[in-house]
Tab-separated table of C-alpha atoms and ligand atoms in Angstrom:
chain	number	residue	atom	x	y	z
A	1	UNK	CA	6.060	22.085	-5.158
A	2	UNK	CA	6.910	25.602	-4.960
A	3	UNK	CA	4.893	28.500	-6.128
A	4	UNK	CA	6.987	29.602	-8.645
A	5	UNK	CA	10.180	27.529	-9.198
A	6	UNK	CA	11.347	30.249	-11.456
A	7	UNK	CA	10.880	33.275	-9.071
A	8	UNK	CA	12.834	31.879	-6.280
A	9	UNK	CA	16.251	32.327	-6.241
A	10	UNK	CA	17.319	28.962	-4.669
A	11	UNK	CA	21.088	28.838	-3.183
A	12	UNK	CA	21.935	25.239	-4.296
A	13	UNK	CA	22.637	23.597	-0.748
A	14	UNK	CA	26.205	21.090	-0.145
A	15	UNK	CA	26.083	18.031	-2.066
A	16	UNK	CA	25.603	15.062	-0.286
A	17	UNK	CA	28.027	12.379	-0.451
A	18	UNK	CA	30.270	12.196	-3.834
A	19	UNK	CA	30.302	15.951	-4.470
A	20	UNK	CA	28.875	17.354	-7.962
A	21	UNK	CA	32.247	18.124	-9.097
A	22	UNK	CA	33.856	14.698	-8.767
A	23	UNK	CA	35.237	13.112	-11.745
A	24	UNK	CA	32.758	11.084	-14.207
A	25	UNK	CA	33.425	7.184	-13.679
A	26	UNK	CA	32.775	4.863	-15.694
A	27	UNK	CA	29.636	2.545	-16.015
A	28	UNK	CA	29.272	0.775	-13.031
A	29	UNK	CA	28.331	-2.968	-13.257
A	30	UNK	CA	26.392	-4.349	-11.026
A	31	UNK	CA	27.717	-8.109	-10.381
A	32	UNK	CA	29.403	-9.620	-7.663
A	33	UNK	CA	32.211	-10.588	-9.650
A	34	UNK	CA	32.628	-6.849	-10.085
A	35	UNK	CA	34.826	-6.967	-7.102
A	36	UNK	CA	33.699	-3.146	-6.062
A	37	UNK	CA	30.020	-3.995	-6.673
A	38	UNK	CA	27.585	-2.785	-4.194
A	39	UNK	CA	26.544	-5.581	-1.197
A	40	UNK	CA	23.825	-6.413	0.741
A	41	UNK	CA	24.042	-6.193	4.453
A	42	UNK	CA	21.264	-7.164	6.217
A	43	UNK	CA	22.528	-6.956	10.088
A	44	UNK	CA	23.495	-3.343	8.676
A	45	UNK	CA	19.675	-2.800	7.184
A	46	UNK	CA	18.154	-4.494	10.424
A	47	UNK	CA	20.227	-2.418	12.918
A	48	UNK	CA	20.277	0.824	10.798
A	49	UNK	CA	16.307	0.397	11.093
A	50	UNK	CA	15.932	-0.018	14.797
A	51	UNK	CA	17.981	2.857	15.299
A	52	UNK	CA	16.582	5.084	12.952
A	53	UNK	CA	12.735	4.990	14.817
A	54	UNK	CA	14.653	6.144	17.782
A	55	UNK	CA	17.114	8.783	16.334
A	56	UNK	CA	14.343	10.345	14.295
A	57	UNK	CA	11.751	10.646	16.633
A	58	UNK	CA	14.242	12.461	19.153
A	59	UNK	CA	14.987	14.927	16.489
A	60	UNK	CA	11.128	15.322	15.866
A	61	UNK	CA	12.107	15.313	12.216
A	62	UNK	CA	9.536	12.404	10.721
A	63	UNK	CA	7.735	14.995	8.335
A	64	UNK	CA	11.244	15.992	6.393
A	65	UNK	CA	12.509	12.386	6.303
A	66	UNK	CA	9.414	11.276	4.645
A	67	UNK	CA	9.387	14.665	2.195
A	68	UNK	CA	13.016	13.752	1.422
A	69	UNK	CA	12.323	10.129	0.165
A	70	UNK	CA	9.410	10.840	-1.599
A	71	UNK	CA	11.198	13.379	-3.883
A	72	UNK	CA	13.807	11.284	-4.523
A	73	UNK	CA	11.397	8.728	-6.044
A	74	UNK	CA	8.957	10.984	-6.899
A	75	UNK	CA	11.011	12.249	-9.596
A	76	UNK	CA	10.331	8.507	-11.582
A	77	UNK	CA	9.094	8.391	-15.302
A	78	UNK	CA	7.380	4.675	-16.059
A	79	UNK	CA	7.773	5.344	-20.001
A	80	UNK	CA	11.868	5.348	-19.544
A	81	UNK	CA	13.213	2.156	-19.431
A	82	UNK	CA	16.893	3.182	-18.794
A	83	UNK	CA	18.423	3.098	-15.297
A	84	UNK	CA	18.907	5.836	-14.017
A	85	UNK	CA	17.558	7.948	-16.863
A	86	UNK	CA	14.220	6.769	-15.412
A	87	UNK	CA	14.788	8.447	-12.190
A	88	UNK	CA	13.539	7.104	-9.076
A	89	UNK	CA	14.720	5.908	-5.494
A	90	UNK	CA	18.312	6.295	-6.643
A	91	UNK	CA	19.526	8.622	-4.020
A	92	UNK	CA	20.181	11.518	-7.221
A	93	UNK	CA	18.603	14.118	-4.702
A	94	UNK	CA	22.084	14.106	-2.782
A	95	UNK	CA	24.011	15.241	-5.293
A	96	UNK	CA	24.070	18.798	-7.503
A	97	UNK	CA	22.278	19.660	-9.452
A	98	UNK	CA	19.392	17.607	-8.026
A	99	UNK	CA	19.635	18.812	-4.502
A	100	UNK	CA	19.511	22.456	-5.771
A	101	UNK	CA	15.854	21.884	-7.788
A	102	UNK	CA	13.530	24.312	-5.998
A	103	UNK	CA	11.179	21.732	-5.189
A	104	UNK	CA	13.947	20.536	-2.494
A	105	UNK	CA	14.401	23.403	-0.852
A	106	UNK	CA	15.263	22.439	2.889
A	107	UNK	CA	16.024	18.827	2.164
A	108	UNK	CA	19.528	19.074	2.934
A	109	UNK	CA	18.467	19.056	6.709
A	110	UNK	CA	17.332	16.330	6.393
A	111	UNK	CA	20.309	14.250	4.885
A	112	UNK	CA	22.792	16.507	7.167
A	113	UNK	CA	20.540	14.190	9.635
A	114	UNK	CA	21.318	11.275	8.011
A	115	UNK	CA	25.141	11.566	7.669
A	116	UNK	CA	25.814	10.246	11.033
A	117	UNK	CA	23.375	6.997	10.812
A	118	UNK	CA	25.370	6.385	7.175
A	119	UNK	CA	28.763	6.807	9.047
A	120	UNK	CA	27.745	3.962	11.374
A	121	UNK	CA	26.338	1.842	8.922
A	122	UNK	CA	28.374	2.426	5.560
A	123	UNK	CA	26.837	-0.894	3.474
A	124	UNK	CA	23.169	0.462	3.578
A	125	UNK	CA	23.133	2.913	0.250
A	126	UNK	CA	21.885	5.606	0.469
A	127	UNK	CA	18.929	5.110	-1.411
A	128	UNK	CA	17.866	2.251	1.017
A	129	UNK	CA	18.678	4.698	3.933
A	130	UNK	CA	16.544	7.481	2.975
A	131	UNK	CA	13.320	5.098	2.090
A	132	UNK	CA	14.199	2.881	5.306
A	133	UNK	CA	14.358	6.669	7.082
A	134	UNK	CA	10.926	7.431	6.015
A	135	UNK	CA	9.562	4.180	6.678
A	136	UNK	CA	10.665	4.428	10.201
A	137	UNK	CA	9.625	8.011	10.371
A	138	UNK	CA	6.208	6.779	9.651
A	139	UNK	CA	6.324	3.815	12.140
A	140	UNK	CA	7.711	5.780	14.820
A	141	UNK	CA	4.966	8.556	14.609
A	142	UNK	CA	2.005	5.739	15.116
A	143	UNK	CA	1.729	4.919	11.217
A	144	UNK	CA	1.530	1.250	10.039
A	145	UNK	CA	4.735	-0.819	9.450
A	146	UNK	CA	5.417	-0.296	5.406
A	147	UNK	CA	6.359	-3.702	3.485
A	148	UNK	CA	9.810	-2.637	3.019
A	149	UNK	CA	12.230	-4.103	0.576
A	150	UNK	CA	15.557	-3.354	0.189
A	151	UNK	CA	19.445	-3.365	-2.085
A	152	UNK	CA	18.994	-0.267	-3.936
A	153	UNK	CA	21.632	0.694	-6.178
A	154	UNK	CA	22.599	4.808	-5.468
A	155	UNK	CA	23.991	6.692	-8.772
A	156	UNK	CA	27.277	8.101	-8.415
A	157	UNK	CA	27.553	11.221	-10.684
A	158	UNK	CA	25.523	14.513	-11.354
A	159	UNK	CA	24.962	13.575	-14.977
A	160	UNK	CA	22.344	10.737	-13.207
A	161	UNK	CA	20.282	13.075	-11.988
A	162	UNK	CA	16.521	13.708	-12.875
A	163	UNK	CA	15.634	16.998	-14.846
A	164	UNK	CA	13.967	19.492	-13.015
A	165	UNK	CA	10.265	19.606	-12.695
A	166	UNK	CA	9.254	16.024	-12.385
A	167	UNK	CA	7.665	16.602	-8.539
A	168	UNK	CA	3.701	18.103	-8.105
A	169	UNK	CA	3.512	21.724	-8.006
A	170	UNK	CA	0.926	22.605	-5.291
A	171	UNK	CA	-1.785	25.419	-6.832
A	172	UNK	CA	-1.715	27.213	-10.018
A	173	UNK	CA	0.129	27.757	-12.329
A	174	UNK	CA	0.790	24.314	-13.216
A	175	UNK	CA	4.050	23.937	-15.091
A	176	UNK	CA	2.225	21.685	-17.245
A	177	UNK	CA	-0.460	23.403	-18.210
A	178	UNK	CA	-2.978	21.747	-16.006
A	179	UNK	CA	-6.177	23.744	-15.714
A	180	UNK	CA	-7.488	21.804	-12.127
A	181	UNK	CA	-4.889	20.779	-9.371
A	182	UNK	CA	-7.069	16.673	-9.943
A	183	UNK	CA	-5.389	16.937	-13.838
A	184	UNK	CA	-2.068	18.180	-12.380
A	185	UNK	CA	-2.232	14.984	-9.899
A	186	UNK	CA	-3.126	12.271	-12.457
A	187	UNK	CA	-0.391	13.549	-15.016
A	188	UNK	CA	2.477	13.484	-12.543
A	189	UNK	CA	1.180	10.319	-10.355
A	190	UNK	CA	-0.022	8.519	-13.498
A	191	UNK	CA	3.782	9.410	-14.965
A	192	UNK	CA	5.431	7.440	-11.904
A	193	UNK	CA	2.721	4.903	-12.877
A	194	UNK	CA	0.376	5.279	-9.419
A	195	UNK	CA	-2.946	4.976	-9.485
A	196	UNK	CA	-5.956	7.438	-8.356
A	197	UNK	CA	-6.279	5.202	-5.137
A	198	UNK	CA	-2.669	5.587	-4.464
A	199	UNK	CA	-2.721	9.573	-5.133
A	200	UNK	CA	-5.175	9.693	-2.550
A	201	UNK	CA	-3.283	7.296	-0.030
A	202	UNK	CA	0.045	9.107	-0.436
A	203	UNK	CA	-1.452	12.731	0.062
A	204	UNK	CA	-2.211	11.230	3.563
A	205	UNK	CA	1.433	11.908	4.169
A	206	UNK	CA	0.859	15.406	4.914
A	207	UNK	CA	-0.878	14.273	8.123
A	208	UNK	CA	2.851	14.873	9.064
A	209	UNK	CA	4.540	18.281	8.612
A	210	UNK	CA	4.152	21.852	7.987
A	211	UNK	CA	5.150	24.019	4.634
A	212	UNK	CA	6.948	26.979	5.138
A	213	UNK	CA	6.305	29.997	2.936
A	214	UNK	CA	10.467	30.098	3.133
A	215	UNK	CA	10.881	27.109	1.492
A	216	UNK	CA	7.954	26.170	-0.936
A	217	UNK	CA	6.321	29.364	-0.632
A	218	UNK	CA	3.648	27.930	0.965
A	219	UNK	CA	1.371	27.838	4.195
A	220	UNK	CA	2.256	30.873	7.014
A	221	UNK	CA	5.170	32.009	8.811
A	222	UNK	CA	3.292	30.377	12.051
A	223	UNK	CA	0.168	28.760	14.019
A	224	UNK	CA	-1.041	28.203	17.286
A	225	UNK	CA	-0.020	24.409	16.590
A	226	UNK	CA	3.419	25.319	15.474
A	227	UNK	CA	4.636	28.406	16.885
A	228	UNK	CA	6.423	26.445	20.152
A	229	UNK	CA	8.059	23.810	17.656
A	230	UNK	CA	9.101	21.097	18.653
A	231	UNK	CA	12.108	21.304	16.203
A	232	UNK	CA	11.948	24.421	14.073
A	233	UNK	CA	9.176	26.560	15.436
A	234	UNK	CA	7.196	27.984	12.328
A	235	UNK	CA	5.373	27.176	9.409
A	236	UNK	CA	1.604	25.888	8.948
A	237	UNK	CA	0.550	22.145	9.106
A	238	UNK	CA	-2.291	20.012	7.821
A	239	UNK	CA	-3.234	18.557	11.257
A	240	UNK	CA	-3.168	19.981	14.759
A	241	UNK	CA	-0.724	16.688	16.169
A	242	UNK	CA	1.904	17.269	12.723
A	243	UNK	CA	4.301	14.405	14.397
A	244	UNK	CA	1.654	11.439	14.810
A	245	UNK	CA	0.577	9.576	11.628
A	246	UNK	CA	-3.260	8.847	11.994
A	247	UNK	CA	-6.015	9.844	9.401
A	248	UNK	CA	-6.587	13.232	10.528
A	249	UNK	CA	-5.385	15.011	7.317
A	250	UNK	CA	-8.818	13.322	5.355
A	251	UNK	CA	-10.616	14.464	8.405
A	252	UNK	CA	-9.868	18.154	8.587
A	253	UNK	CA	-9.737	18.224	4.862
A	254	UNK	CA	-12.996	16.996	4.578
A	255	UNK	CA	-14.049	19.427	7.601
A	256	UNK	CA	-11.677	22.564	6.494
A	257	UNK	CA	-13.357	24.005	9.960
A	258	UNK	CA	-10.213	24.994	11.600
A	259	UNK	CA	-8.556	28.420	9.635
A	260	UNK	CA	-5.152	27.553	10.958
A	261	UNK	CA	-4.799	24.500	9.363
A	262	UNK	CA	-3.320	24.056	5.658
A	263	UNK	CA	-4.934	23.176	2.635
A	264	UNK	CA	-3.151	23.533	-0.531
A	265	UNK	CA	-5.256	23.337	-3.709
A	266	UNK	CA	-4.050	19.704	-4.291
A	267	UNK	CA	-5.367	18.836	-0.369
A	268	UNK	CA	-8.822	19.958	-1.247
A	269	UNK	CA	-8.763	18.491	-4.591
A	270	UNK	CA	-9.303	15.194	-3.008
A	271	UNK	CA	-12.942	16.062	-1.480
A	272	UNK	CA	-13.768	17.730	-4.989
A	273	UNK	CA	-12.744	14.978	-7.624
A	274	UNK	CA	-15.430	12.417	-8.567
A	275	UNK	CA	-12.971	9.966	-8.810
A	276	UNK	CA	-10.670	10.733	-6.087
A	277	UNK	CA	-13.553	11.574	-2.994
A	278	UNK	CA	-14.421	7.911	-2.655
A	279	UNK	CA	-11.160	7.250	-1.092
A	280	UNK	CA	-10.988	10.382	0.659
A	281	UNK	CA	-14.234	9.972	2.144
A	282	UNK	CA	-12.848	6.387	3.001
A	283	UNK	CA	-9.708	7.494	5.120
A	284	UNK	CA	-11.628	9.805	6.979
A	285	UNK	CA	-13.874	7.630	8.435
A	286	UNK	CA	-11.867	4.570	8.474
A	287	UNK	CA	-8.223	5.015	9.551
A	288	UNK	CA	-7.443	0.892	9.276
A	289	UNK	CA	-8.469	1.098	5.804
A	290	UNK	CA	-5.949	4.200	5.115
A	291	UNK	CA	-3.214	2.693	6.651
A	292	UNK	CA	-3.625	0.111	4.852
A	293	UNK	CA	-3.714	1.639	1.836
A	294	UNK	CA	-1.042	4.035	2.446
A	295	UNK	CA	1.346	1.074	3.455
A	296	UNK	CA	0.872	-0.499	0.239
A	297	UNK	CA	1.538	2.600	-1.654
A	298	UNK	CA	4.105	3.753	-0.061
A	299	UNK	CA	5.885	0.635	-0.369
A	300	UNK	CA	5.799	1.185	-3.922
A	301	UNK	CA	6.584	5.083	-4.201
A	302	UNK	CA	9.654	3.241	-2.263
A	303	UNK	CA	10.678	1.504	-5.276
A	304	UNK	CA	10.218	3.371	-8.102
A	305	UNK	CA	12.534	3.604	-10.822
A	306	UNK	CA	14.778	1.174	-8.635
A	307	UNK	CA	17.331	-0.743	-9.845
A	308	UNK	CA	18.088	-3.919	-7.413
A	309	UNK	CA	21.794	-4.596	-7.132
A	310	UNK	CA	23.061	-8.592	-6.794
A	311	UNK	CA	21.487	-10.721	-4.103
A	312	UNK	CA	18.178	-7.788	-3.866
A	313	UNK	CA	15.606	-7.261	-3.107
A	314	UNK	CA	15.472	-8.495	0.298
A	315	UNK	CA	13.389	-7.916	3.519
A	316	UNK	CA	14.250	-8.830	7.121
B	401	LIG	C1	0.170	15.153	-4.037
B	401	LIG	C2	1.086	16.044	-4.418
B	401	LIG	C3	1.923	16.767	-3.393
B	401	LIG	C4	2.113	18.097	-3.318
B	401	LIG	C5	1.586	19.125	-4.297
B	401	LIG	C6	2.888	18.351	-2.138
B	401	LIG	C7	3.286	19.609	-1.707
B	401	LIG	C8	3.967	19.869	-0.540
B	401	LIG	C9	4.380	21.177	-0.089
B	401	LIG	C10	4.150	22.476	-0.833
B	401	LIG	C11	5.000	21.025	1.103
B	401	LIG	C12	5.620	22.114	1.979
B	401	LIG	C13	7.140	22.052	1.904
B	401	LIG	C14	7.838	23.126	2.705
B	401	LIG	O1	7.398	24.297	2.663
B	401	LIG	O2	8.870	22.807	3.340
B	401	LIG	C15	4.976	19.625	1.422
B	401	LIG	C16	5.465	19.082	2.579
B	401	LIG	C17	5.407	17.752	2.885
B	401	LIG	N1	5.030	16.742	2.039
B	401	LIG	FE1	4.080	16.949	0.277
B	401	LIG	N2	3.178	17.171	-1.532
B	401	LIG	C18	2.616	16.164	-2.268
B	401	LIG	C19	2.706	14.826	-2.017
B	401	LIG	C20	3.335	14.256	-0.949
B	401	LIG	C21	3.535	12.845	-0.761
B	401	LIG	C22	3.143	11.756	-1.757
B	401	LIG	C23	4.163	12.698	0.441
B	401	LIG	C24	4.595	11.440	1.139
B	401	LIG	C25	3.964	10.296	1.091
B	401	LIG	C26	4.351	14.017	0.988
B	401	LIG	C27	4.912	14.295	2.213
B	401	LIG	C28	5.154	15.555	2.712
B	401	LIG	C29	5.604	15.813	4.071
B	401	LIG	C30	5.790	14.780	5.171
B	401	LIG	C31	5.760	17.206	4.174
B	401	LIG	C32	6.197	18.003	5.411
B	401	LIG	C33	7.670	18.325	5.363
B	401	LIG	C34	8.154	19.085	6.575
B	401	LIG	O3	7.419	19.308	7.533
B	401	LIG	O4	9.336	19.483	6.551
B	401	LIG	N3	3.863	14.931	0.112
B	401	LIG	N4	4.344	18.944	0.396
């Protein structure tokens, strides 16, 4: 996601949570009988929700919260069966050396956000809180309701966390070699085990947010549209209205009329691929069939690599 994870010196933000340095424990197992195991608690979940659509749309921060759950699944590898070595919603992106990968440059905003919802409602994990965050970042910014499920299990320890490298980059050079910014798509998606459909559907996140040139080293210092904030002035978005969730990301994509709007190389890939325009051309015209769509996916980029602990999943 940055333009050249190797160029940028990146000061490794606070751990969040069990600090990086805290002593190794030993393997956790997940059973009730356990006696420390990890519980369910739906009025927690349930409440936790509700509040969350409130709390995050007074802090204007939907685009973050929804950047910061999708990189901690994002980071998921189908052809490893081990938990956690499989990465995935995990929570892993709180804790060093995770949260200090270049790709998640700034995300430590957006769990400082978090701390006080966790603080109020300690049984949620924080895996579940950061994909329940996102889900009701997306709800509360006009989106459709995602299919949640929750009971996540979090790792514990800085030894669980993914490798770097696992998330998109956006334009050339592709760390793996990828010649067209379609190839680089399908060989990270496809790796998390997503579909061409669902790279398409997911991109339609950006119709929230702005890059910063600060953090991914992307997009302009500032625009017309986000000059006056709200929240951190600065940075460029996809869409004029960056805090409501409708299908205007396909449409301006598809358009690329207006010069202050962004379009990374992986945007614009999605009017140019054979295989991925369909969809595109889809969403644009049809916002009930992307949020449909998206839903769906993002329901599953929600439970990647997740391991369920006793009594999950459950819904409410
Ligand atoms: C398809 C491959 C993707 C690439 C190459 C990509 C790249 C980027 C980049 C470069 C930024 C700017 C970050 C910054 O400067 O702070 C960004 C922001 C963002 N991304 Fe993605 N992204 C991808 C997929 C996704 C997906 C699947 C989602 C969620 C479903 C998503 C949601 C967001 C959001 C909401 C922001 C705005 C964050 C903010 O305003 O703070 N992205 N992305």
């Amino acid at each position: 996601l940055t333009r050249s994870m190797q160029a940028q010196q990146v000061r490794a933000p606070r751990a969040f949570g069990r600090s990086a340095i805290a002593p190794r424990r030993a393997t956790v197992v997940v059973r009730a009988s356990a006696g420390t195991s990890p519980k369910i608690n739906t009025q927690q979940l349930k409440s936790a929700y509700e509040e969350l659509k409130t709390y995050i749309q007074s802090k204007y921060c939907n685009p973050i919260i929804v950047r910061l759950a999708w990189h901690d699944s994002g980071t998921y590898d189908a052809s490893i069966k081990e938990w956690p070595q499989r990465g995935g919603a995990n929570a892993a992106i709180r804790l060093q050396p995770e949260s200090g990968h270049a790709a998640n440059k700034g995300l430590n905003i957006a769990m400082n956000l978090l701390k006080p919802i966790k603080a109020k409602y300690p049984e949620v994990s924080y895996a579940d809180l950061f994909q329940m965050a996102s889900a009701a970042a997306v709800e509360a910014a006009g989106g459709p309701k995602i299919p949640m499920r929750y009971g996540r299990r979090d790792v514990e320890t800085s030894d669980q966390c993914a490798k770097e490298g696992n998330l998109p980059a956006a334009a050339h050079p592709f760390p793996d070699g990828s010649v067209s910014p379609a190839e680089h798509l399908r060989k990270v998606f496809y790796r998390m085990g997503l579909n061409d459909q669902e790279i398409v559907a997911l991109s339609g996140g950006h119709t929230l947010g702005r890059a910063r040139p600060d953090r991914s080293g992307h997009g302009v210092e500032k625009t017309k549209y986000t000059e006056k904030g709200p929240g951190t002035p600065g940075g460029q978005s996809w869409t004029a209205d960056w805090l409501v969730f409708n299908n205007s990301y396909f449409t301006e994509i598809k358009e690329k009329k207006d010069k202050e709007l962004l379009v990374l190389p992986t945007d614009a890939c999605l009017f140019e691929d054979d295989k991925f325009r369909p969809y595109a051309d889809k969403y644009a015209s049809d916002q009930a069939a992307f949020f449909k769509d998206y839903a769906e996916a993002h329901a599953k980029l929600s439970e990647l690599g997740v391991q369920w602990v006793e009594g999950g999943p459950v819904t409410f």
